[in-house]
């Protein structure tokens, strides 16, 4: 019995990971589009990117990862939105921390210099780099929130 639960959990993690990779790529590409091409403020660009990726994530995770059937429950939808808003908040806070406070791109540029890589993170690339650094933290919040709170209940 325990192996079956472990296997089910492992399969959920793999499915969530695959969907997460796809949605993370979608979020990142939309962020880059809104920020770099449309010249939207990085925080607003993140809100737009999250809203679109969140919708895709909900549909795929509800039906594919967590195997929920039937009509969408309003309580489930609100929980999902709250988890994604918290995840987005983590992204925005860390993006601003890494870019505006810690200047993480400077550390990366110093490392590039030390290893003789002729590349420098500047302007939009520096922001995109800092967004990349924030991503694992928001993914962890998102997975745990969805697994434990949104889709983890037995009420379905």
Tab-separated table of C-alpha atoms in Angstrom:
chain	number	residue	atom	x	y	z
A	1	UNK	CA	0.000	0.000	0.000
A	2	UNK	CA	2.791	2.400	0.930
A	3	UNK	CA	4.675	1.770	-2.335
A	4	UNK	CA	1.538	2.616	-4.298
A	5	UNK	CA	1.226	5.958	-2.482
A	6	UNK	CA	4.929	6.649	-3.032
A	7	UNK	CA	4.585	5.807	-6.724
A	8	UNK	CA	1.505	8.032	-7.033
A	9	UNK	CA	3.358	10.897	-5.329
A	10	UNK	CA	6.379	10.419	-7.600
A	11	UNK	CA	4.160	10.432	-10.699
A	12	UNK	CA	2.452	13.615	-9.472
A	13	UNK	CA	5.806	15.284	-8.918
A	14	UNK	CA	6.967	14.280	-12.415
A	15	UNK	CA	3.729	15.496	-14.028
A	16	UNK	CA	3.794	18.714	-12.022
A	17	UNK	CA	7.435	19.151	-12.984
A	18	UNK	CA	6.743	18.696	-16.695
A	19	UNK	CA	3.818	21.107	-16.601
A	20	UNK	CA	5.873	23.388	-14.384
A	21	UNK	CA	8.709	23.474	-16.923
A	22	UNK	CA	6.246	24.310	-19.678
A	23	UNK	CA	4.464	26.979	-17.620
A	24	UNK	CA	7.731	28.389	-16.336
A	25	UNK	CA	8.930	28.721	-19.929
A	26	UNK	CA	5.602	30.312	-20.874
A	27	UNK	CA	5.802	32.712	-17.907
A	28	UNK	CA	9.420	33.579	-18.684
A	29	UNK	CA	8.789	34.124	-22.401
A	30	UNK	CA	5.721	36.256	-21.720
A	31	UNK	CA	7.660	38.248	-19.126
A	32	UNK	CA	10.463	38.817	-21.649
A	33	UNK	CA	7.925	39.809	-24.309
A	34	UNK	CA	6.075	42.256	-22.065
A	35	UNK	CA	9.220	43.677	-20.450
A	36	UNK	CA	11.749	43.743	-23.288
A	37	UNK	CA	9.603	44.127	-26.388
A	38	UNK	CA	6.518	45.933	-25.092
A	39	UNK	CA	8.575	48.014	-22.601
A	40	UNK	CA	6.193	47.342	-19.712
A	41	UNK	CA	7.499	47.821	-16.146
A	42	UNK	CA	9.049	44.583	-14.838
A	43	UNK	CA	6.500	44.239	-12.037
A	44	UNK	CA	3.486	44.776	-14.317
A	45	UNK	CA	5.045	42.465	-16.917
A	46	UNK	CA	5.239	39.786	-14.227
A	47	UNK	CA	1.575	40.241	-13.312
A	48	UNK	CA	0.500	39.796	-16.947
A	49	UNK	CA	2.784	36.790	-17.476
A	50	UNK	CA	1.554	35.141	-14.284
A	51	UNK	CA	-2.112	35.634	-15.172
A	52	UNK	CA	-1.725	33.864	-18.501
A	53	UNK	CA	0.539	31.074	-17.277
A	54	UNK	CA	-1.672	30.605	-14.204
A	55	UNK	CA	-4.736	29.885	-16.334
A	56	UNK	CA	-2.843	27.298	-18.360
A	57	UNK	CA	-1.361	25.784	-15.202
A	58	UNK	CA	-4.729	25.429	-13.500
A	59	UNK	CA	-6.282	23.527	-16.366
A	60	UNK	CA	-3.340	21.182	-16.896
A	61	UNK	CA	-2.631	20.512	-13.221
A	62	UNK	CA	-6.260	20.042	-12.233
A	63	UNK	CA	-7.013	17.428	-14.840
A	64	UNK	CA	-3.630	15.908	-15.694
A	65	UNK	CA	-1.425	16.115	-12.602
A	66	UNK	CA	-3.941	15.749	-9.800
A	67	UNK	CA	-6.634	13.887	-11.780
A	68	UNK	CA	-9.584	15.927	-10.615
A	69	UNK	CA	-12.816	15.220	-12.416
A	70	UNK	CA	-16.080	17.064	-12.761
A	71	UNK	CA	-16.931	20.694	-12.490
A	72	UNK	CA	-14.512	23.240	-11.152
A	73	UNK	CA	-15.228	24.110	-7.542
A	74	UNK	CA	-15.224	27.805	-6.694
A	75	UNK	CA	-13.287	27.142	-3.474
A	76	UNK	CA	-10.636	25.240	-5.430
A	77	UNK	CA	-10.343	28.050	-7.966
A	78	UNK	CA	-9.912	30.669	-5.240
A	79	UNK	CA	-7.292	28.565	-3.481
A	80	UNK	CA	-5.444	28.205	-6.785
A	81	UNK	CA	-5.575	31.949	-7.404
A	82	UNK	CA	-4.311	32.671	-3.881
A	83	UNK	CA	-1.408	30.215	-4.245
A	84	UNK	CA	-0.472	31.776	-7.580
A	85	UNK	CA	-0.722	35.303	-6.195
A	86	UNK	CA	1.605	34.325	-3.346
A	87	UNK	CA	3.953	32.688	-5.850
A	88	UNK	CA	3.849	35.815	-8.025
A	89	UNK	CA	4.543	37.935	-4.943
A	90	UNK	CA	7.600	35.809	-4.175
A	91	UNK	CA	8.775	36.291	-7.764
A	92	UNK	CA	8.293	40.064	-7.685
A	93	UNK	CA	9.935	40.457	-4.277
A	94	UNK	CA	12.935	38.335	-5.253
A	95	UNK	CA	13.218	39.879	-8.724
A	96	UNK	CA	13.436	43.313	-7.120
A	97	UNK	CA	15.752	42.049	-4.378
A	98	UNK	CA	18.131	40.362	-6.838
A	99	UNK	CA	18.086	43.241	-9.341
A	100	UNK	CA	17.553	46.465	-7.395
A	101	UNK	CA	19.144	45.618	-4.030
A	102	UNK	CA	21.710	42.839	-4.442
A	103	UNK	CA	22.609	43.541	-8.100
A	104	UNK	CA	23.084	39.823	-8.727
A	105	UNK	CA	24.027	40.505	-12.335
A	106	UNK	CA	27.233	42.167	-11.087
A	107	UNK	CA	28.243	38.949	-9.345
A	108	UNK	CA	27.470	36.991	-12.516
A	109	UNK	CA	29.471	39.479	-14.595
A	110	UNK	CA	32.415	39.158	-12.200
A	111	UNK	CA	32.228	35.386	-12.509
A	112	UNK	CA	32.143	35.664	-16.310
A	113	UNK	CA	35.227	37.879	-16.132
A	114	UNK	CA	37.086	35.420	-13.847
A	115	UNK	CA	36.418	32.482	-16.168
A	116	UNK	CA	37.192	34.610	-19.241
A	117	UNK	CA	33.721	34.492	-20.750
A	118	UNK	CA	33.215	37.468	-23.031
A	119	UNK	CA	29.635	38.149	-21.989
A	120	UNK	CA	28.093	40.829	-19.825
A	121	UNK	CA	24.595	41.030	-18.369
A	122	UNK	CA	23.298	44.552	-18.880
A	123	UNK	CA	19.942	46.297	-19.138
A	124	UNK	CA	17.113	43.890	-20.034
A	125	UNK	CA	19.377	40.839	-19.859
A	126	UNK	CA	20.255	41.711	-16.253
A	127	UNK	CA	16.561	41.841	-15.310
A	128	UNK	CA	15.861	38.569	-17.139
A	129	UNK	CA	18.790	36.956	-15.310
A	130	UNK	CA	17.399	38.090	-11.944
A	131	UNK	CA	13.961	36.759	-12.917
A	132	UNK	CA	15.622	33.434	-13.624
A	133	UNK	CA	17.168	33.451	-10.137
A	134	UNK	CA	13.759	34.080	-8.546
A	135	UNK	CA	12.044	31.253	-10.430
A	136	UNK	CA	12.999	28.217	-8.270
A	137	UNK	CA	11.646	29.928	-5.159
A	138	UNK	CA	8.279	30.691	-6.729
A	139	UNK	CA	8.097	27.157	-8.149
A	140	UNK	CA	8.553	25.693	-4.672
A	141	UNK	CA	5.799	27.886	-3.241
A	142	UNK	CA	3.538	27.009	-6.158
A	143	UNK	CA	4.063	23.247	-5.947
A	144	UNK	CA	3.613	23.071	-2.187
A	145	UNK	CA	0.531	25.272	-2.264
A	146	UNK	CA	-1.088	23.241	-5.023
A	147	UNK	CA	-0.114	19.851	-3.628
A	148	UNK	CA	-1.025	20.525	-0.026
A	149	UNK	CA	-3.883	23.006	-0.231
A	150	UNK	CA	-5.515	23.404	-3.642
A	151	UNK	CA	-5.611	19.853	-5.021
A	152	UNK	CA	-4.578	17.894	-1.956
A	153	UNK	CA	-7.922	17.783	-0.208
A	154	UNK	CA	-10.163	14.724	-0.219
A	155	UNK	CA	-13.367	16.688	-0.806
A	156	UNK	CA	-13.480	15.968	-4.588
